[in-house]
Coordinates of C-alpha atoms in Angstrom, one line a residue:
X5 CA 37.3 240.2 143.2
X6 CA 34.5 239.9 141.0
X7 CA 34.7 239.5 137.1
X8 CA 33.6 243.0 136.4
X9 CA 36.0 244.5 138.8
X10 CA 38.8 242.6 136.9
X11 CA 37.7 244.0 133.6
X12 CA 37.0 247.4 134.6
X13 CA 40.1 247.8 136.9
X14 CA 38.0 249.2 139.6
X15 CA 39.0 248.6 143.4
X16 CA 37.1 245.4 144.7
X17 CA 34.2 246.3 146.9
X18 CA 36.0 244.4 149.9
X19 CA 39.0 246.8 149.5
X20 CA 36.7 249.7 149.4
X21 CA 34.8 248.5 152.5
X22 CA 38.2 248.0 154.3
X23 CA 39.6 251.4 153.4
X24 CA 36.3 253.1 154.2
X25 CA 36.2 251.2 157.9
X26 CA 39.9 252.4 158.2
X27 CA 39.1 256.0 157.5
X28 CA 35.9 255.8 159.8
X29 CA 38.3 254.6 162.5
X30 CA 40.9 257.3 161.7
X31 CA 38.1 260.0 162.0
X32 CA 36.6 258.3 165.1
X33 CA 40.2 258.3 166.7
X34 CA 40.5 262.1 165.9
X35 CA 37.1 262.9 167.0
X36 CA 37.6 261.0 170.2
X37 CA 41.0 262.6 170.8
X38 CA 39.6 266.1 170.0
X39 CA 36.8 265.5 172.3
X40 CA 39.1 264.3 175.2
X41 CA 41.2 267.5 174.7
X42 CA 38.2 269.7 174.8
X43 CA 37.1 268.1 178.0
X44 CA 40.7 268.4 179.7
X45 CA 41.1 272.1 178.4
X46 CA 37.6 272.9 179.8
X47 CA 38.7 271.3 182.9
X48 CA 41.9 273.5 183.2
X49 CA 39.6 276.7 182.6
X50 CA 37.2 275.6 185.4
X51 CA 40.2 274.9 187.7
X52 CA 41.6 278.5 187.1
X53 CA 38.2 280.1 187.5
X54 CA 37.6 278.2 190.8
X55 CA 41.1 279.1 191.9
X56 CA 40.6 282.7 191.4
X57 CA 37.2 282.7 193.2
X58 CA 38.8 280.7 196.2
X59 CA 41.5 283.1 196.4
X60 CA 39.3 286.1 196.5
X61 CA 37.2 284.4 199.2
X62 CA 40.3 283.3 201.2
X63 CA 42.0 286.8 200.9
X64 CA 39.0 288.6 202.2
X65 CA 38.6 286.1 205.1
X66 CA 42.3 286.8 205.9
X67 CA 41.4 290.6 205.8
X68 CA 38.3 289.9 208.0
X69 CA 40.7 288.4 210.7
X70 CA 42.8 291.4 210.6
X71 CA 39.7 293.4 211.4
X72 CA 38.5 291.2 214.2
X73 CA 41.9 291.6 215.7
X74 CA 41.4 295.4 215.7
X75 CA 38.0 294.8 217.2
X76 CA 39.7 292.6 220.1
X77 CA 42.1 295.3 220.6
X78 CA 39.4 298.1 220.8
X79 CA 37.3 296.0 223.2
X80 CA 40.2 295.3 225.4
X81 CA 40.4 299.0 225.9
X82 CA 36.6 299.4 226.4
X83 CA 36.5 301.0 223.0
X84 CA 38.8 303.9 224.0
X85 CA 42.3 303.6 222.5
X86 CA 44.5 306.6 222.1
X87 CA 46.4 307.2 218.7
X88 CA 49.8 305.8 220.0
X89 CA 48.1 302.7 221.1
X90 CA 46.5 302.2 217.9
X91 CA 49.7 302.9 216.0
X92 CA 51.5 300.3 218.0
X93 CA 48.7 297.6 217.4
X94 CA 48.8 298.4 213.6
X95 CA 52.6 298.2 213.7
X96 CA 52.6 294.8 215.4
X97 CA 49.9 293.6 213.0
X98 CA 52.6 294.1 210.0
X99 CA 49.8 294.6 207.5
X100 CA 52.3 295.6 204.6
X101 CA 54.0 292.0 205.0
X102 CA 51.1 289.9 205.9
X103 CA 48.1 291.5 204.2
X104 CA 49.0 292.7 200.6
X105 CA 46.4 294.5 198.8
X106 CA 45.1 296.3 201.9
X107 CA 45.4 300.2 202.1
X108 CA 45.5 300.4 205.8
X109 CA 43.5 299.5 209.0
X110 CA 41.7 302.2 211.2
X111 CA 38.8 302.9 213.5
X112 CA 35.5 304.7 212.9
X113 CA 33.8 305.9 216.0
X114 CA 29.8 306.3 216.1
X115 CA 28.7 309.6 217.8
X116 CA 25.7 311.5 218.5
X117 CA 25.2 315.3 219.1
X118 CA 25.8 314.7 222.7
X119 CA 29.0 312.9 222.6
X120 CA 30.5 314.8 219.5
X121 CA 32.3 317.6 221.6
X122 CA 33.8 315.3 224.0
X123 CA 35.2 313.2 221.2
X124 CA 36.5 316.3 219.5
X125 CA 38.4 317.2 222.7
X126 CA 39.9 313.9 223.0
X127 CA 41.1 313.8 219.6
X128 CA 42.4 317.4 219.4
X129 CA 44.6 316.5 222.4
X130 CA 46.4 314.0 219.9
X131 CA 46.0 316.2 216.7
X132 CA 45.1 319.8 217.3
X133 CA 43.9 320.5 213.8
X134 CA 41.5 317.3 213.9
X135 CA 38.1 318.0 212.3
X136 CA 35.1 316.2 211.3
X137 CA 34.2 316.7 207.7
X138 CA 32.1 317.0 205.5
X139 CA 29.0 318.5 207.1
X140 CA 25.8 316.6 206.3
X141 CA 22.2 316.3 207.9
X142 CA 22.3 312.9 209.3
X143 CA 21.5 312.4 213.0
X144 CA 24.8 310.3 213.6
X145 CA 28.4 310.9 213.1
X146 CA 31.0 308.2 211.8
X147 CA 34.4 310.0 211.8
X148 CA 37.5 308.3 210.9
X149 CA 39.5 308.5 214.2
X150 CA 42.8 306.5 213.1
X151 CA 44.2 305.0 210.1
X152 CA 47.6 303.4 209.8
X153 CA 49.9 303.9 208.0
X154 CA 48.7 307.5 208.2
X155 CA 51.0 308.9 205.5
X156 CA 49.2 307.7 202.3
X157 CA 45.8 307.9 204.1
X158 CA 45.9 311.3 205.8
X159 CA 43.1 312.6 203.7
X160 CA 40.8 310.1 205.4
X161 CA 41.5 311.1 208.8
X162 CA 38.3 312.9 210.2
X163 CA 36.3 312.1 207.2
X164 CA 32.7 311.3 208.4
X165 CA 31.4 308.4 206.5
X166 CA 27.9 309.1 207.4
X167 CA 27.8 311.7 204.8
X168 CA 27.8 309.1 201.7
X169 CA 25.1 306.4 201.2
X170 CA 27.3 303.4 200.5
X171 CA 29.6 304.0 203.4
X172 CA 26.8 304.9 205.9
X173 CA 24.5 301.9 204.8
X174 CA 27.3 299.2 205.2
X175 CA 28.5 300.7 208.6
X176 CA 24.9 300.6 210.0
X177 CA 24.4 297.1 208.7
X178 CA 27.7 295.8 210.3
X179 CA 26.4 297.5 213.6
X180 CA 23.0 295.8 213.4
X181 CA 24.1 292.4 212.4
X182 CA 27.4 292.1 214.4
X183 CA 29.0 290.8 211.2
X184 CA 31.6 292.1 209.0
X185 CA 30.3 294.0 206.0
X186 CA 31.6 295.8 202.8
X187 CA 30.3 298.8 201.1
X188 CA 29.0 299.3 197.6
X189 CA 31.5 300.8 195.1
X190 CA 33.0 304.1 196.2
X191 CA 36.0 306.3 195.4
X192 CA 38.3 306.4 198.5
X193 CA 39.5 310.0 199.3
X194 CA 43.0 309.0 199.5
X195 CA 43.0 307.3 195.9
X196 CA 44.5 310.0 193.5
X197 CA 43.6 307.7 190.6
X198 CA 39.9 308.0 191.6
X199 CA 39.5 304.1 190.9
X200 CA 36.6 302.0 192.2
X201 CA 37.0 300.9 195.9
X202 CA 35.3 299.8 199.0
X203 CA 35.4 299.8 202.8
X204 CA 35.4 296.6 204.9
X205 CA 33.8 297.1 208.4
X206 CA 33.8 294.9 211.7
X207 CA 31.8 296.4 214.7
X208 CA 32.9 296.6 218.2
X209 CA 30.7 297.2 221.2
X210 CA 31.0 298.1 224.9
X211 CA 31.2 294.9 226.9
X212 CA 31.4 292.5 223.9
X213 CA 28.7 291.9 221.1
X214 CA 25.2 291.6 222.3
X215 CA 22.7 289.1 221.1
X216 CA 19.7 291.4 220.2
X217 CA 19.7 294.1 217.5
X218 CA 18.2 296.8 220.0
X219 CA 21.1 296.0 222.5
X220 CA 23.8 296.2 219.6
X221 CA 22.5 299.6 218.4
X222 CA 22.7 300.8 222.1
X223 CA 26.0 299.4 223.0
X224 CA 27.8 299.9 219.5
X225 CA 30.9 302.3 219.8
X226 CA 32.1 302.1 216.3
X227 CA 33.8 299.8 213.6
X228 CA 37.4 298.8 212.8
X229 CA 37.7 299.4 209.0
X230 CA 40.1 298.8 206.2
X231 CA 39.8 300.7 202.9
X232 CA 40.6 298.9 199.6
X233 CA 41.2 299.9 195.9
X234 CA 40.0 297.0 194.0
X235 CA 42.8 297.2 191.4
X236 CA 45.4 296.9 194.3
X237 CA 43.5 294.1 196.0
X238 CA 43.6 292.0 192.7
X239 CA 47.3 292.9 192.3
X240 CA 48.1 291.6 195.6
X241 CA 45.8 288.5 195.2
X242 CA 47.4 287.1 192.0
X243 CA 49.5 288.9 189.4
X244 CA 47.9 288.9 185.9
X245 CA 50.9 287.5 184.2
X246 CA 50.7 284.5 186.4
X247 CA 47.0 283.7 185.5
X248 CA 45.6 282.2 182.3
X249 CA 42.3 283.9 182.9
X250 CA 41.2 287.6 182.9
X251 CA 38.3 288.8 185.1
X252 CA 36.0 291.8 185.5
X253 CA 34.1 292.4 188.7
X254 CA 30.8 294.2 189.0
X255 CA 28.8 295.3 192.0
X256 CA 25.1 296.2 191.6
X257 CA 25.7 296.6 187.9
X258 CA 28.8 298.9 188.4
X259 CA 32.0 297.6 187.1
X260 CA 34.7 298.0 189.8
X261 CA 37.6 296.0 188.0
X262 CA 38.1 295.2 184.4
X263 CA 40.8 293.3 182.6
X264 CA 38.7 292.6 179.4
X265 CA 40.1 295.8 177.6
X266 CA 41.8 295.6 174.2
X267 CA 44.8 297.4 175.7
X268 CA 45.5 294.4 178.1
X269 CA 48.5 292.3 176.8
X270 CA 46.9 289.0 177.2
X271 CA 43.5 290.2 176.1
X272 CA 41.8 287.5 173.8
X273 CA 39.1 289.1 171.6
X274 CA 37.3 285.5 171.0
X275 CA 37.9 283.7 174.4
X276 CA 38.0 279.9 174.2
X277 CA 35.9 279.7 177.5
X278 CA 33.9 282.3 179.5
X279 CA 31.8 281.9 182.7
X280 CA 29.8 284.4 185.1
X281 CA 30.4 283.6 188.8
X282 CA 28.1 285.3 191.7
X283 CA 30.2 285.9 194.8
X284 CA 27.8 286.6 197.7
X285 CA 29.6 287.6 200.8
X286 CA 29.7 290.4 203.6
X287 CA 26.3 291.8 202.5
X288 CA 27.3 292.3 198.8
X289 CA 26.9 290.3 195.5
X290 CA 29.8 290.6 193.1
X291 CA 29.6 289.2 189.6
X292 CA 32.7 287.9 188.1
X293 CA 33.2 287.7 184.4
X294 CA 35.6 285.2 183.8
X295 CA 37.4 284.7 180.4
X296 CA 40.3 282.6 179.2
X297 CA 43.1 284.9 177.8
X298 CA 46.0 284.6 175.2
X299 CA 48.2 282.7 177.6
X300 CA 45.4 280.1 178.0
X301 CA 45.0 279.8 174.3
X302 CA 48.8 279.3 173.9
X303 CA 49.0 276.6 176.3
X304 CA 46.0 274.6 175.5
X305 CA 46.1 273.6 171.7
X306 CA 44.8 270.7 169.8
X307 CA 48.1 269.2 168.6
X308 CA 47.4 265.5 169.3
X309 CA 44.1 265.3 167.3
X310 CA 45.7 267.0 164.4
X311 CA 48.6 264.7 164.4
X312 CA 46.3 261.8 164.4
X313 CA 44.1 263.2 161.7
X314 CA 47.0 263.8 159.3
X315 CA 49.0 260.9 160.0
X316 CA 45.8 258.7 159.4
X317 CA 44.9 260.4 156.2
X318 CA 48.6 260.1 154.8
X319 CA 48.7 256.4 155.5
X320 CA 45.0 255.8 154.0
X321 CA 46.0 257.6 151.1
X322 CA 49.0 255.6 150.4
X323 CA 47.2 252.3 150.9
X324 CA 44.4 253.6 148.6
X325 CA 47.1 254.6 145.9
X326 CA 48.6 251.1 146.2
X327 CA 45.1 249.4 145.8
X328 CA 44.4 251.5 142.8
X329 CA 47.7 250.6 141.2
X330 CA 47.1 246.8 141.9
X331 CA 43.4 247.0 140.4
X332 CA 45.0 248.7 137.3
X333 CA 47.6 246.0 137.2
X334 CA 45.1 243.3 137.3
X335 CA 43.2 245.0 134.6
X336 CA 46.1 245.0 132.2
X337 CA 46.8 241.5 133.0
X338 CA 43.3 240.6 131.9
X339 CA 43.6 242.7 128.8
X340 CA 46.7 240.7 127.8
X341 CA 45.1 237.4 128.6
X342 CA 42.0 238.3 126.5
X343 CA 44.3 238.3 123.4
X344 CA 45.2 234.7 123.7
X345 CA 44.5 233.1 120.3
X346 CA 44.2 229.5 119.0
X347 CA 48.2 229.7 118.3
X348 CA 48.7 228.7 122.1
X349 CA 52.5 228.6 122.0
X350 CA 52.8 232.1 120.6
X351 CA 50.2 233.6 122.7
X352 CA 51.7 231.8 125.6
X353 CA 55.0 233.3 125.0
X354 CA 53.4 236.8 124.6
X355 CA 51.4 236.3 128.0
X356 CA 54.8 235.5 129.7
X357 CA 56.2 238.6 128.5
X358 CA 53.2 240.5 129.5
X359 CA 53.2 238.8 133.0
X360 CA 56.9 239.8 133.2
X361 CA 56.3 243.4 132.5
X362 CA 53.5 243.5 135.1
X363 CA 55.6 242.0 137.8
X364 CA 58.3 244.6 136.9
X365 CA 55.7 247.3 137.2
X366 CA 54.2 245.9 140.6
X367 CA 57.9 245.8 141.8
X368 CA 58.7 249.3 140.7
X369 CA 55.3 250.6 142.1
X370 CA 56.0 249.1 145.3
X371 CA 59.7 250.3 145.3
X372 CA 58.8 253.7 144.4
X373 CA 56.3 253.8 147.3
X374 CA 59.1 253.1 149.5
X375 CA 60.6 256.7 149.0
X376 CA 57.7 258.7 150.3
X377 CA 57.2 256.2 153.2
X378 CA 60.9 256.6 154.1
X379 CA 60.3 260.3 153.8
X380 CA 57.3 260.1 156.3
X381 CA 59.3 258.0 158.7
X382 CA 62.5 260.2 158.4
X383 CA 60.3 263.4 159.0
X384 CA 58.5 261.9 162.1
X385 CA 62.0 260.9 163.6
X386 CA 63.3 264.3 162.9
X387 CA 60.1 265.8 164.7
X388 CA 60.8 263.6 167.6
X389 CA 64.3 264.6 167.8
X390 CA 63.3 268.4 167.5
X391 CA 60.9 267.8 170.4
X392 CA 63.1 265.6 172.5
X393 CA 63.7 268.4 175.1
X394 CA 59.8 269.1 175.1
X395 CA 58.9 265.3 175.4
X396 CA 61.2 264.7 178.1
X397 CA 59.9 267.7 180.3
X398 CA 57.8 267.1 183.2
X399 CA 54.9 269.2 181.7
X400 CA 55.0 267.5 178.3
X401 CA 51.8 266.1 176.9
X402 CA 52.3 262.4 176.6
X403 CA 49.5 262.2 173.7
X404 CA 52.1 263.9 171.4
X405 CA 54.9 261.2 172.0
X406 CA 52.2 258.5 171.6
X407 CA 50.8 259.9 168.3
X408 CA 54.4 260.1 166.7
X409 CA 55.1 256.4 167.8
X410 CA 51.8 255.6 166.1
X411 CA 52.9 257.1 162.8
X412 CA 56.2 255.3 163.0
X413 CA 54.3 252.1 163.6
X414 CA 52.1 252.6 160.5
X415 CA 55.2 253.6 158.5
X416 CA 56.8 250.2 159.3
X417 CA 53.5 248.5 158.5
X418 CA 53.7 250.1 155.1
X419 CA 57.3 248.9 154.6
X420 CA 56.3 245.5 155.5
X421 CA 53.4 245.7 152.9
X422 CA 55.6 246.8 150.1
X423 CA 58.1 244.3 150.8
X424 CA 55.6 241.7 150.6
X425 CA 54.4 243.0 147.3
X426 CA 58.1 243.1 146.1
X427 CA 58.5 239.5 147.3
X428 CA 55.2 238.3 145.6
X429 CA 56.2 240.1 142.2
X430 CA 59.4 238.0 142.2
X431 CA 57.9 234.7 142.3
X432 CA 58.6 232.8 139.1
X433 CA 62.0 234.4 138.3
X434 CA 64.6 231.6 139.1
X435 CA 68.3 232.4 139.5
X436 CA 70.6 231.0 136.9
X437 CA 72.7 227.9 137.9
X438 CA 71.3 227.8 141.5
X439 CA 72.6 225.2 143.6
X440 CA 70.0 222.5 144.7
X441 CA 68.2 223.0 148.0
X442 CA 69.5 220.9 150.8
X443 CA 66.6 220.1 153.1
X444 CA 68.4 219.4 156.3
X445 CA 70.2 222.6 155.9
X446 CA 67.0 224.5 155.3
X447 CA 65.5 223.0 158.6
X448 CA 68.6 224.1 160.5
X449 CA 68.4 227.6 159.0
X450 CA 64.8 227.9 159.5
X451 CA 65.1 227.0 163.4
X452 CA 67.9 229.6 163.6
X453 CA 66.0 232.3 161.8
X454 CA 62.8 232.0 163.8
X455 CA 64.6 231.3 167.3
X456 CA 63.4 227.8 167.4
X457 CA 65.0 224.8 169.3
X458 CA 66.1 221.8 167.1
X459 CA 63.4 219.7 168.6
X460 CA 60.7 222.3 167.7
X461 CA 61.3 221.7 163.7
X462 CA 61.6 218.2 162.4
X463 CA 62.2 216.9 158.9
X464 CA 60.6 213.4 157.7
X465 CA 62.1 212.8 154.3
X466 CA 63.9 210.1 152.2
X467 CA 64.9 212.9 149.8
X468 CA 67.3 215.4 150.8
X469 CA 68.3 217.5 147.8
X470 CA 65.6 219.3 145.5
X471 CA 66.5 220.7 142.1
X472 CA 63.2 222.3 141.1
X473 CA 63.4 226.1 141.8
X474 CA 65.2 225.8 145.2
X475 CA 64.8 229.5 145.8
X476 CA 61.1 229.6 145.3
X477 CA 60.8 226.4 147.6
X478 CA 62.8 227.9 150.3
X479 CA 60.5 231.1 150.1
X480 CA 57.4 228.7 150.6
X481 CA 59.2 227.0 153.7
X482 CA 60.0 230.4 155.4
X483 CA 56.4 231.7 154.9
X484 CA 54.6 228.5 156.2
X485 CA 57.0 228.1 159.2
X486 CA 57.0 231.9 159.7
X487 CA 53.0 231.6 159.8
X488 CA 53.1 228.9 162.4
X489 CA 55.5 230.9 164.6
X490 CA 53.5 234.1 164.3
X491 CA 50.1 232.6 165.2
X492 CA 51.2 230.2 168.0
X493 CA 50.2 231.4 171.3
X494 CA 53.3 230.1 173.1
X495 CA 56.2 229.6 170.8
X496 CA 57.9 227.6 173.3
X497 CA 55.3 224.8 172.9
X498 CA 55.4 225.1 169.0
X499 CA 56.2 221.9 167.0
X500 CA 56.6 221.9 163.2
X501 CA 57.1 218.7 161.0
X502 CA 58.2 219.0 157.4
X503 CA 57.6 215.8 155.4
X504 CA 58.4 215.0 151.8
X505 CA 57.1 212.1 149.7
X506 CA 58.4 211.3 146.2
X507 CA 55.8 210.8 143.6
X508 CA 56.1 209.9 139.8
X509 CA 57.1 213.4 138.5
X510 CA 56.9 215.6 141.7
X511 CA 57.6 215.9 145.3
X512 CA 54.8 216.2 147.8
X513 CA 55.5 218.4 150.8
X514 CA 53.5 218.8 154.0
X515 CA 54.0 221.4 156.8
X516 CA 52.2 220.5 160.0
X517 CA 52.1 222.4 163.3
X518 CA 50.3 222.0 166.5
X519 CA 49.1 225.6 166.7
X520 CA 45.6 227.0 167.2
X521 CA 44.3 225.7 163.9
X522 CA 42.2 227.6 161.3
X523 CA 38.2 227.7 161.2
X524 CA 37.1 225.9 158.0
X525 CA 35.0 228.9 157.1
X526 CA 38.2 231.0 156.8
X527 CA 40.4 228.6 155.1
X528 CA 39.7 229.8 151.3
X529 CA 40.1 233.5 152.1
X530 CA 43.6 233.3 153.8
X531 CA 45.3 232.6 150.4
X532 CA 44.2 235.9 149.1
X533 CA 46.2 239.2 149.2
X534 CA 46.0 241.4 152.3
X535 CA 43.9 238.7 154.0
X536 CA 44.7 237.9 157.8
X537 CA 42.9 236.3 160.6
X538 CA 45.0 238.4 163.1
X539 CA 43.3 238.8 166.6
X540 CA 43.6 241.7 168.9
X541 CA 46.6 240.4 170.8
X542 CA 48.3 238.8 167.8
X543 CA 51.2 240.6 166.0
X544 CA 50.7 242.7 162.9
X545 CA 50.5 240.9 159.5
X546 CA 50.6 242.1 156.1
X547 CA 48.2 239.3 154.7
X548 CA 50.7 238.5 151.8
X549 CA 52.7 235.5 153.1
X550 CA 50.2 232.7 152.3
X551 CA 49.3 234.3 148.7
X552 CA 53.1 234.2 148.1
X553 CA 53.1 230.5 148.9
X554 CA 49.9 229.9 146.6
X555 CA 51.3 231.7 143.9
X556 CA 54.6 230.0 144.1
X557 CA 53.2 226.5 144.1
X558 CA 50.7 227.3 141.3
X559 CA 53.5 228.7 139.1
X560 CA 55.1 225.2 139.1
X561 CA 51.9 223.6 138.2
X562 CA 50.9 222.4 141.8
X563 CA 48.1 223.1 144.3
X564 CA 48.1 223.9 148.0
X565 CA 45.7 222.1 150.2
X566 CA 44.8 222.9 153.8
X567 CA 43.7 220.4 156.6
X568 CA 42.8 222.2 160.0
X569 CA 40.2 222.8 162.6
X570 CA 40.1 225.1 165.6
X571 CA 42.4 223.8 168.3
X572 CA 43.8 220.9 166.1
X573 CA 46.7 222.5 164.3
X574 CA 47.2 222.9 160.7
X575 CA 48.6 220.9 157.8
X576 CA 49.4 222.7 154.6
X577 CA 50.3 220.2 151.5
X578 CA 51.7 220.9 148.1
X579 CA 53.3 219.4 145.0
X580 CA 56.8 220.6 143.8
X581 CA 58.8 219.6 140.7
X582 CA 61.9 217.3 141.0
X583 CA 64.0 219.0 138.6
X584 CA 64.3 222.7 137.3
X585 CA 61.7 224.1 135.1
X586 CA 64.4 224.7 132.4
X587 CA 65.3 221.2 132.4
X588 CA 61.8 220.1 131.8
X589 CA 61.6 222.6 129.0
X590 CA 65.0 221.2 127.2
X591 CA 63.5 217.6 127.5
X592 CA 60.5 218.7 126.0
X593 CA 62.1 220.4 123.1
X594 CA 64.4 217.3 122.4
X595 CA 61.3 215.1 122.4
X596 CA 59.5 217.2 119.8

């Protein structure tokens, strides 16, 4: 902290840099989490889109198999099946059970003027009122001979598909290529709703399918076909309420199916994702406009990034508030110190009173900060309890539980920080009539507190009892030994030796360990508030412990020295008064 910062009460530049970097990390974590969430959500959309496209392809391939089964049946009868035979075939095919979405399966015969009369005689022997309709000027006839189930499709029996361009073009293409083909958009005569549909053709030939186009045209007998209403096809494919996307389908610029209407229950006027897929099959090109719907939006939110951002901002605001209060406390301390006059005794007493007030202020400020910190921790625990069923569910997002645990971890960090500040503020306030400190008992107590074996912490001293501020001395030992335990890589190998040498009017203590040591370039800064040399795998530290040691020693007129190097352990040394400060003061008064 610079002199100017002390006098103005501004937050030191180092603390500003630390808080700024912390905020940058918070926003970086939020941005990274948000980006990852966006990628995952987009992948879910892509998966849903690909699934629907795959289902359409697979379902059409299954319908095609049914048509080729009909072709095999026709060719096994040399293209001349009777109505009862076709009904038996369709009944055994069980299209209602195995092919949902299909309207039926039938046969279309290809006729010329020469074969038309004999064909009518054969059909009228099965249905006396059979007629080919409607009339047209084409040179070929393509009447629908059979269609099962016939009940809902009765209006199609006898319909000559050659009368209409889309029906006729696809049928002839199927004949010439020998492949299954679908028509462009049509309205089925049996569809009372007059909604868009199409026909699906598979050709059959006399003596099997020829290799050459000319032979196919000469030997073609007709096609097995299936009529489809697109709406029923999609309902049979995958119900809308089971999908998180909506689709519309267009063929040659004509919309044949549309779920992007505002009247749809799951319609999202501003979809999170949208894509256009071209589906080229069976001689047609379908354009699929795929969009996410409200169900997709509801199941794909950005909860985790928001929790990280809010939690990080709250913690940073608390830390910044604490730093501001500490900076103001330092400013007040300097203001009081500047008023010291030549009357040293009077001004010293005033300064002591001022310091006491500041310590109380720091204590009160840190104590008051505990309330909102506990509130944040309690609220987070309540959220975890409320979400317990969700967090244990198989489809729960693990990022939410991780974010809540991160907030609780930061709350514990703030608790440790405020406790350290409270401990720091208590230094110099001795308890009345305090018993002397028994060094051997302290060693035993420290070993128990830090889980050390007796051989791991040793005392080398001719002095056993210390009268000078025993509470403060114990606090110094606790922080130094705790520091050794915290930063030792393998606690089982830790060795701590506490020595005491008696000098003229004080005791000189040393606390030595066999830990990793401290690089000389960091040895001065570790005694400052909130400074820590924590590495990535070391435990969290408040950076207050050694500041407590330094202040406690200096309050009693001593100085802390450090001897250490990397890999060679650490030795802290300091002076401590032999008797209580109040005893020294009494003796001084008597001498005066």
